Short mmCIF file of C-alpha atoms in Angstrom, two decimals:
data_model
loop_
_atom_site.label_atom_id
_atom_site.label_comp_id
_atom_site.label_asym_id
_atom_site.label_seq_id
_atom_site.Cartn_x
_atom_site.Cartn_y
_atom_site.Cartn_z
CA MET A 830 7.61 25.91 14.50
CA PRO A 831 3.94 25.33 13.51
CA THR A 832 1.61 24.02 16.18
CA LEU A 833 0.64 20.35 15.78
CA THR A 834 -3.04 19.54 15.69
CA LYS A 835 -4.34 17.75 18.76
CA THR A 836 -4.76 14.45 16.91
CA ASN A 837 -1.23 14.53 15.51
CA ALA A 838 0.15 15.50 18.90
CA LEU A 839 -1.55 12.55 20.64
CA PHE A 840 -0.24 10.06 18.10
CA ARG A 841 3.25 11.57 18.34
CA LEU A 842 3.16 11.27 22.13
CA MET A 843 2.33 7.57 21.82
CA GLU A 844 5.42 7.16 19.65
CA TYR A 845 7.49 8.93 22.28
CA PHE A 846 6.16 6.61 25.01
CA LEU A 847 7.29 3.55 23.06
CA THR A 848 10.85 4.87 22.79
CA GLN A 849 11.48 6.58 26.13
CA ASN A 850 8.76 5.28 28.53
CA GLU A 851 8.54 8.52 30.54
CA ILE A 852 7.45 11.98 29.41
CA SER A 853 7.35 15.25 31.32
CA SER A 854 5.17 18.19 30.33
CA TYR A 855 8.37 20.25 30.59
CA ASP A 856 10.19 18.22 27.90
CA GLU A 857 11.83 20.96 25.80
CA GLN A 858 12.28 18.79 22.72
CA ILE A 859 8.58 17.90 22.59
CA LEU A 860 7.46 21.46 23.37
CA ASP A 861 9.59 22.74 20.51
CA GLU A 862 8.36 20.06 18.09
CA PHE A 863 4.70 20.56 18.99
CA GLY A 864 4.93 24.35 19.03
CA CYS A 865 2.85 24.51 22.21
CA ASP A 866 3.27 25.59 25.84
CA GLN A 867 3.70 23.42 28.94
CA LYS A 868 0.02 23.60 29.92
CA THR A 869 -1.13 22.36 26.51
CA LEU A 870 1.33 19.46 26.60
CA GLU A 871 0.15 18.55 30.10
CA ARG A 872 -3.44 18.57 28.87
CA TYR A 873 -2.51 16.16 26.05
CA LEU A 874 -0.74 13.85 28.52
CA LYS A 875 -3.73 13.85 30.87
CA GLU A 876 -6.00 12.90 27.98
CA ILE A 877 -3.78 9.95 27.03
CA GLU A 878 -3.68 8.94 30.70
CA SER A 879 -7.49 8.87 30.78
CA MET A 880 -7.61 6.72 27.66
CA TYR A 881 -5.08 4.05 28.66
CA ALA A 882 -4.84 2.41 32.05
CA HIS A 883 -1.24 1.46 31.28
CA ILE A 884 -0.11 5.10 31.32
CA THR A 885 0.26 6.44 34.85
CA VAL A 886 1.40 9.71 36.35
CA ILE A 887 4.18 9.98 38.95
CA LYS A 888 5.85 12.94 40.63
CA GLN A 889 9.52 13.80 40.30
CA SER A 890 10.26 16.75 42.60
CA LYS A 891 7.72 19.43 41.62
CA LYS A 892 7.11 18.11 38.11
CA LYS A 893 4.69 15.47 36.92
CA VAL A 894 5.99 12.63 34.75
CA TRP A 895 3.79 10.24 32.77
CA ARG A 896 5.06 6.66 32.52
CA LEU A 897 4.06 3.83 30.17
CA GLU A 898 3.68 0.49 31.93
CA GLY A 899 3.39 -2.78 30.04
CA VAL A 900 4.10 -2.21 26.34
CA SER A 901 2.76 -5.68 25.56
CA ASP A 902 -0.67 -4.95 27.07
CA ILE A 903 -1.09 -1.59 25.42
CA PHE A 904 -0.05 -3.02 22.06
CA GLU A 905 -2.68 -5.74 22.38
CA GLU A 906 -5.32 -3.18 23.33
CA PHE A 907 -4.42 -1.03 20.33
CA VAL A 908 -4.55 -3.94 17.87
CA LYS A 909 -7.83 -5.34 19.17
CA ASN A 910 -9.53 -1.94 19.05
CA SER A 911 -8.27 -1.00 15.59
CA ASP A 912 -10.43 -1.80 12.58
CA ASP A 913 -9.44 -5.40 11.95
CA ILE A 914 -5.72 -4.64 11.96
CA SER A 915 -5.35 -8.16 13.33
CA GLN A 916 -6.26 -9.43 9.88
CA LEU A 917 -3.14 -7.80 8.46
CA PHE A 918 -1.02 -9.27 11.24
CA LEU A 919 -2.38 -12.78 10.73
CA MET A 920 -1.95 -12.63 6.97
CA ALA A 921 1.68 -11.57 7.34
CA GLN A 922 2.31 -14.08 10.12
CA GLU A 923 0.99 -16.97 8.00
CA PHE A 924 3.38 -16.28 5.15
CA ASP A 925 6.39 -15.18 7.21
CA PRO A 926 6.39 -16.32 10.86
CA GLU A 927 9.50 -14.27 11.65
CA ILE A 928 8.21 -10.94 10.39
CA PHE A 929 7.28 -9.72 13.87
CA GLY A 930 10.30 -11.31 15.56
CA GLU A 931 11.42 -8.05 17.17
CA MET A 932 8.02 -7.24 18.65
CA GLU A 933 6.19 -8.53 21.69
CA ARG A 934 6.10 -12.26 20.94
CA ALA A 935 3.76 -13.23 23.76
CA THR A 936 1.18 -10.62 22.82
CA LEU A 937 1.26 -11.40 19.11
CA SER A 938 1.05 -15.13 19.70
CA ARG A 939 -2.00 -14.58 21.87
CA LEU A 940 -3.62 -12.47 19.17
CA ALA A 941 -2.93 -15.16 16.60
CA ARG A 942 -4.54 -17.85 18.74
CA ASP A 943 -7.61 -15.67 19.29
CA ASP A 944 -8.31 -15.05 15.61
CA GLU A 945 -6.69 -17.89 13.68
CA GLU A 946 -9.98 -19.81 13.54
CA ILE A 947 -11.71 -16.83 11.93
CA PHE A 948 -9.48 -15.92 8.98
CA LEU A 949 -8.01 -17.81 6.02
CA PHE A 950 -5.70 -16.08 3.53
CA ARG A 951 -4.91 -17.55 0.12
CA ASN A 952 -2.94 -14.56 -1.11
CA SER A 953 -0.51 -12.41 0.82
CA ILE A 954 1.56 -9.27 0.39
CA MET A 955 4.46 -11.34 1.78
CA GLU A 956 4.25 -14.07 -0.86
CA GLU A 957 7.23 -12.88 -2.90
CA LEU A 958 9.44 -12.16 0.11
CA GLN A 959 10.31 -15.62 1.34
CA SER A 960 14.05 -15.94 0.74
CA SER A 961 16.70 -13.92 2.56
CA ARG A 962 17.82 -12.48 -0.80
CA GLU A 963 14.31 -11.21 -1.59
CA LYS A 964 13.92 -9.70 1.88
CA LYS A 965 17.27 -7.94 1.51
CA ILE A 966 16.28 -6.51 -1.88
CA PHE A 967 12.97 -5.31 -0.42
CA LYS A 968 14.77 -3.65 2.50
CA ASN A 969 17.33 -1.96 0.23
CA LEU A 970 14.61 -0.58 -2.02
CA LYS A 971 12.70 0.77 0.99
CA LEU A 972 15.82 2.65 2.10
CA ALA A 973 16.42 3.98 -1.40
CA ILE A 974 12.87 5.36 -1.59
CA LYS A 975 12.98 6.83 1.90
CA ASN A 976 16.36 8.55 1.40
CA HIS A 977 15.87 9.53 -2.28
CA GLU A 978 18.97 7.59 -3.26
CA TYR A 979 20.00 6.66 -6.79
CA ARG A 980 20.34 2.90 -7.28
CA THR A 981 21.34 0.42 -9.96
CA ILE A 982 19.24 -2.72 -10.35
CA VAL A 983 19.69 -5.91 -12.33
CA CYS A 984 16.50 -7.59 -13.55
CA GLY A 985 16.09 -11.05 -15.02
CA HIS A 986 13.28 -13.08 -16.58
CA ASP A 987 13.34 -13.62 -20.33
CA LYS A 988 16.65 -11.79 -20.49
CA GLN A 989 18.82 -9.87 -18.06
CA ALA A 990 18.67 -6.07 -18.03
CA THR A 991 20.58 -3.52 -15.98
CA TYR A 992 19.10 -0.12 -15.08
CA LYS A 993 21.68 2.35 -13.83
CA ASN A 994 21.13 5.44 -11.69
CA ILE A 995 17.39 4.93 -11.25
CA LYS A 996 15.12 6.90 -8.95
CA CYS A 997 12.95 4.52 -6.93
CA LEU A 998 9.43 5.93 -6.51
CA LYS A 999 7.32 3.38 -4.65
CA LEU A 1000 6.95 -0.28 -3.83
CA VAL A 1001 3.54 -1.09 -5.30
CA PHE A 1002 1.43 -4.14 -4.46
CA MET A 1003 -1.12 -4.94 -7.15
CA ASP A 1004 -2.45 -7.99 -9.01
CA ASN A 1005 -1.12 -10.10 -6.09
CA ASN A 1006 2.47 -9.10 -6.90
CA TRP A 1007 5.01 -6.59 -5.62
CA TYR A 1008 6.36 -4.11 -8.20
CA LEU A 1009 9.05 -1.45 -8.06
CA ALA A 1010 7.97 1.82 -9.69
CA PHE A 1011 11.02 3.80 -10.78
CA VAL A 1012 12.36 6.38 -13.21
CA ASP A 1013 15.28 5.26 -15.36
CA ASP A 1014 18.33 7.28 -16.41
CA GLU A 1015 16.45 8.54 -19.48
CA HIS A 1016 13.53 9.86 -17.38
CA ARG A 1017 11.15 7.06 -18.40
CA PHE A 1018 8.64 5.66 -15.92
CA ARG A 1019 8.97 1.90 -15.44
CA LEU A 1020 7.47 -0.96 -13.41
CA ARG A 1021 9.35 -4.17 -12.67
CA ARG A 1022 8.17 -7.21 -10.74
CA LEU A 1023 10.08 -7.52 -7.49
CA SER A 1024 10.56 -11.24 -8.03
CA PHE A 1025 12.44 -10.44 -11.27
CA ILE A 1026 14.93 -8.10 -9.55
CA GLU A 1027 18.13 -10.04 -8.96
CA GLU A 1028 20.37 -7.36 -7.51
CA VAL A 1029 20.21 -3.85 -6.04
CA GLY A 1030 23.40 -1.80 -6.03
CA TYR A 1031 24.42 1.72 -5.11
CA SER A 1032 25.17 4.60 -7.47
CA ASN A 1033 28.00 7.12 -7.25
CA ARG A 1034 25.51 9.98 -7.62
CA ASN A 1035 24.30 12.05 -4.70
CA ALA A 1036 20.72 11.87 -3.47
CA TYR A 1037 18.14 13.42 -5.78
CA GLN A 1038 15.58 16.07 -4.91
CA LYS A 1039 12.00 14.90 -4.34
CA SER A 1040 10.80 17.70 -6.61
CA SER A 1041 12.45 15.90 -9.56
CA ILE A 1042 9.98 13.00 -9.26
CA SER A 1043 6.83 14.96 -8.37
CA LYS A 1044 5.12 14.43 -11.74
CA TYR A 1045 5.67 10.67 -11.49
CA LEU A 1046 4.33 10.57 -7.93
CA LYS A 1047 1.17 12.30 -9.14
CA PHE A 1048 0.73 9.53 -11.72
CA LEU A 1049 0.98 6.67 -9.23
CA PRO A 1050 -2.49 7.15 -7.64
CA ILE A 1051 -4.10 6.57 -11.07
CA LEU A 1052 -1.95 3.51 -11.77
CA GLN A 1053 -4.55 0.83 -12.51
CA ASN A 1054 -2.33 -2.21 -13.09
CA SER A 1055 1.05 -3.09 -14.53
CA MET A 1056 -0.23 -2.28 -18.05
CA THR A 1057 -1.10 1.37 -17.30
CA LEU A 1058 1.07 3.60 -19.48
CA TYR A 1059 2.65 6.82 -18.17
CA GLY A 1060 2.27 9.94 -20.30
CA THR A 1061 -0.43 8.39 -22.51
CA GLU A 1062 -3.84 9.96 -23.10
CA THR A 1063 -6.58 8.19 -21.16
CA LYS A 1064 -9.54 6.70 -23.03
CA VAL A 1065 -12.93 5.68 -21.67
CA ALA A 1066 -14.68 2.38 -22.39
CA THR A 1067 -18.41 1.92 -21.87
CA ILE A 1068 -19.25 -1.65 -20.87
CA LYS A 1069 -22.51 -3.50 -20.23
CA ALA A 1070 -22.70 -6.21 -17.58
CA ASN A 1071 -25.48 -8.67 -18.47
CA LYS A 1072 -28.14 -9.39 -15.86
CA ASN A 1073 -26.39 -12.68 -14.94
CA ILE A 1074 -23.56 -10.73 -13.31
CA ALA A 1075 -25.09 -7.24 -13.02
CA LYS A 1076 -25.21 -7.38 -9.22
CA TYR A 1077 -21.39 -7.34 -9.07
CA PHE A 1078 -21.28 -4.01 -10.89
CA GLU A 1079 -23.97 -2.13 -8.98
CA SER A 1080 -23.13 1.30 -7.57
CA ASP A 1081 -22.69 0.01 -4.02
CA MET A 1082 -20.36 -2.89 -4.91
CA LYS A 1083 -16.58 -2.94 -4.59
CA ARG A 1084 -14.89 -1.81 -7.80
CA PHE A 1085 -12.71 -4.25 -9.73
CA LEU A 1086 -10.64 -1.45 -11.25
CA PRO A 1087 -9.82 1.95 -9.70
CA SER A 1088 -11.29 3.89 -12.63
CA GLN A 1089 -14.52 1.86 -12.76
CA LYS A 1090 -17.65 4.06 -12.52
CA PHE A 1091 -21.26 2.96 -12.33
CA GLN A 1092 -23.51 4.64 -14.91
CA GLU A 1093 -27.02 3.21 -14.80
CA ASN A 1094 -29.32 0.22 -14.40
CA LEU A 1095 -31.01 -0.80 -17.67
CA ASN A 1096 -34.56 -2.12 -18.05
CA ASP A 1097 -33.35 -5.60 -19.05
CA GLY A 1098 -31.59 -6.01 -15.67
CA SER A 1099 -28.09 -5.24 -16.97
CA VAL A 1100 -25.76 -2.51 -15.70
CA LEU A 1101 -23.76 0.08 -17.60
CA PHE A 1102 -20.37 1.20 -16.29
CA THR A 1103 -17.25 2.90 -17.62
CA VAL A 1104 -13.55 2.16 -17.23
CA GLU A 1105 -10.59 4.34 -18.14
CA TYR A 1106 -7.53 2.87 -19.88
CA THR A 1107 -4.30 3.88 -21.60
CA GLN A 1108 -3.92 0.78 -23.78
CA GLU A 1109 -6.05 -2.24 -24.65
CA LEU A 1110 -4.00 -4.65 -22.52
CA GLU A 1111 -4.87 -2.63 -19.44
CA ILE A 1112 -8.53 -3.75 -19.42
CA LEU A 1113 -9.06 -6.57 -21.96
CA PRO A 1114 -7.82 -9.34 -19.60
CA PHE A 1115 -10.35 -8.11 -17.02
CA ILE A 1116 -13.18 -8.23 -19.57
CA GLN A 1117 -12.13 -11.71 -20.68
CA LYS A 1118 -12.42 -12.97 -17.10
CA TRP A 1119 -16.17 -12.30 -17.26
CA LEU A 1120 -16.67 -13.87 -20.69
CA PRO A 1121 -19.34 -13.85 -22.13
CA ASP A 1122 -21.25 -11.50 -19.82
CA LEU A 1123 -19.34 -8.25 -20.29
CA ILE A 1124 -20.04 -6.46 -23.57
CA ILE A 1125 -17.94 -3.57 -24.86
CA LEU A 1126 -20.27 -0.92 -26.26
CA GLU A 1127 -17.63 1.67 -27.12
CA PRO A 1128 -15.17 2.71 -28.37
CA LYS A 1129 -15.35 0.72 -31.59
CA GLU A 1130 -11.59 0.12 -31.82
CA LEU A 1131 -11.54 -1.53 -28.40
CA ARG A 1132 -14.54 -3.70 -29.33
CA ASP A 1133 -12.82 -4.69 -32.59
CA ALA A 1134 -9.59 -5.58 -30.78
CA TYR A 1135 -11.56 -7.74 -28.37
CA MET A 1136 -13.35 -9.52 -31.23
CA GLN A 1137 -10.02 -10.27 -32.88
CA LYS A 1138 -8.77 -11.89 -29.68
CA LEU A 1139 -11.93 -13.98 -29.38
CA THR A 1140 -11.63 -15.07 -33.03
CA ALA A 1141 -8.00 -16.08 -32.46
CA THR A 1142 -9.00 -18.00 -29.33
CA LEU A 1143 -11.70 -19.95 -31.18
CA LYS A 1144 -9.26 -20.70 -34.00
CA ASN A 1145 -6.64 -21.99 -31.56
CA HIS A 1146 -9.17 -24.28 -29.87
CA SER A 1147 -10.49 -25.65 -33.18
CA ASN A 1148 -7.06 -26.92 -34.29
#
């Protein structure tokens, strides 16, 4: 059994405290999991004791036992000292008041009162999960991903479609919507809006091996939006942001797209940047949002496609 790093060991001990309240440095299960000796485990426990007043040491015969007192207080301390994790809690709480129903209600209510005058959320990761049916679908998909289970899903929108024996990869939140990333029975990568999934059923196949989806998992980190194509050669667009909006595309500003890269500041006050894409629809809607201050310099075919859309827009508005 490999030895856990100190950081991992401390976090794992905190998990143990929340499930069993008391821990001895002679706990054989923990010693085996951590791959360490009794003295090392005792040193870890003493360090946690020094960090949290709610963890105390007591003696049972000749052995020392560390006990967690007041889960509510230590939870509050953890949340308040984490980097704005309370923002995530408040955002979820606003859109689904019951989401933390099984946790320490008094503590969470107190946290909400403390910070509710600071934050306002107009979009939420919980927005599509309001009905009991949607929450059940979300839960079933989480289990399928965790256990590498085949599933069958029924999707609706313009027309109903059934995907049998799919491999669920990830639940992806992007563009203010939840998506299910999965591989269909013909080994094609697909994305479907969670709000369009009407039913999640089981398959009669056994669980699949994680190695069978490794190439798709490697693709997910470069997924830019729902229009990113799997297995398609990536192109690069060079775009100029006019001086009116240049400040939003400076090197130290938050990127609008994951592949966005600052290139240089031009003498006229504009900024050059590049964006990668697999098809025109992946980035043209973004460029249109900044009309008329984003200019496509290259490639020519992308610039031409954009001009055709603008011409069609003008024609539609002149009728």
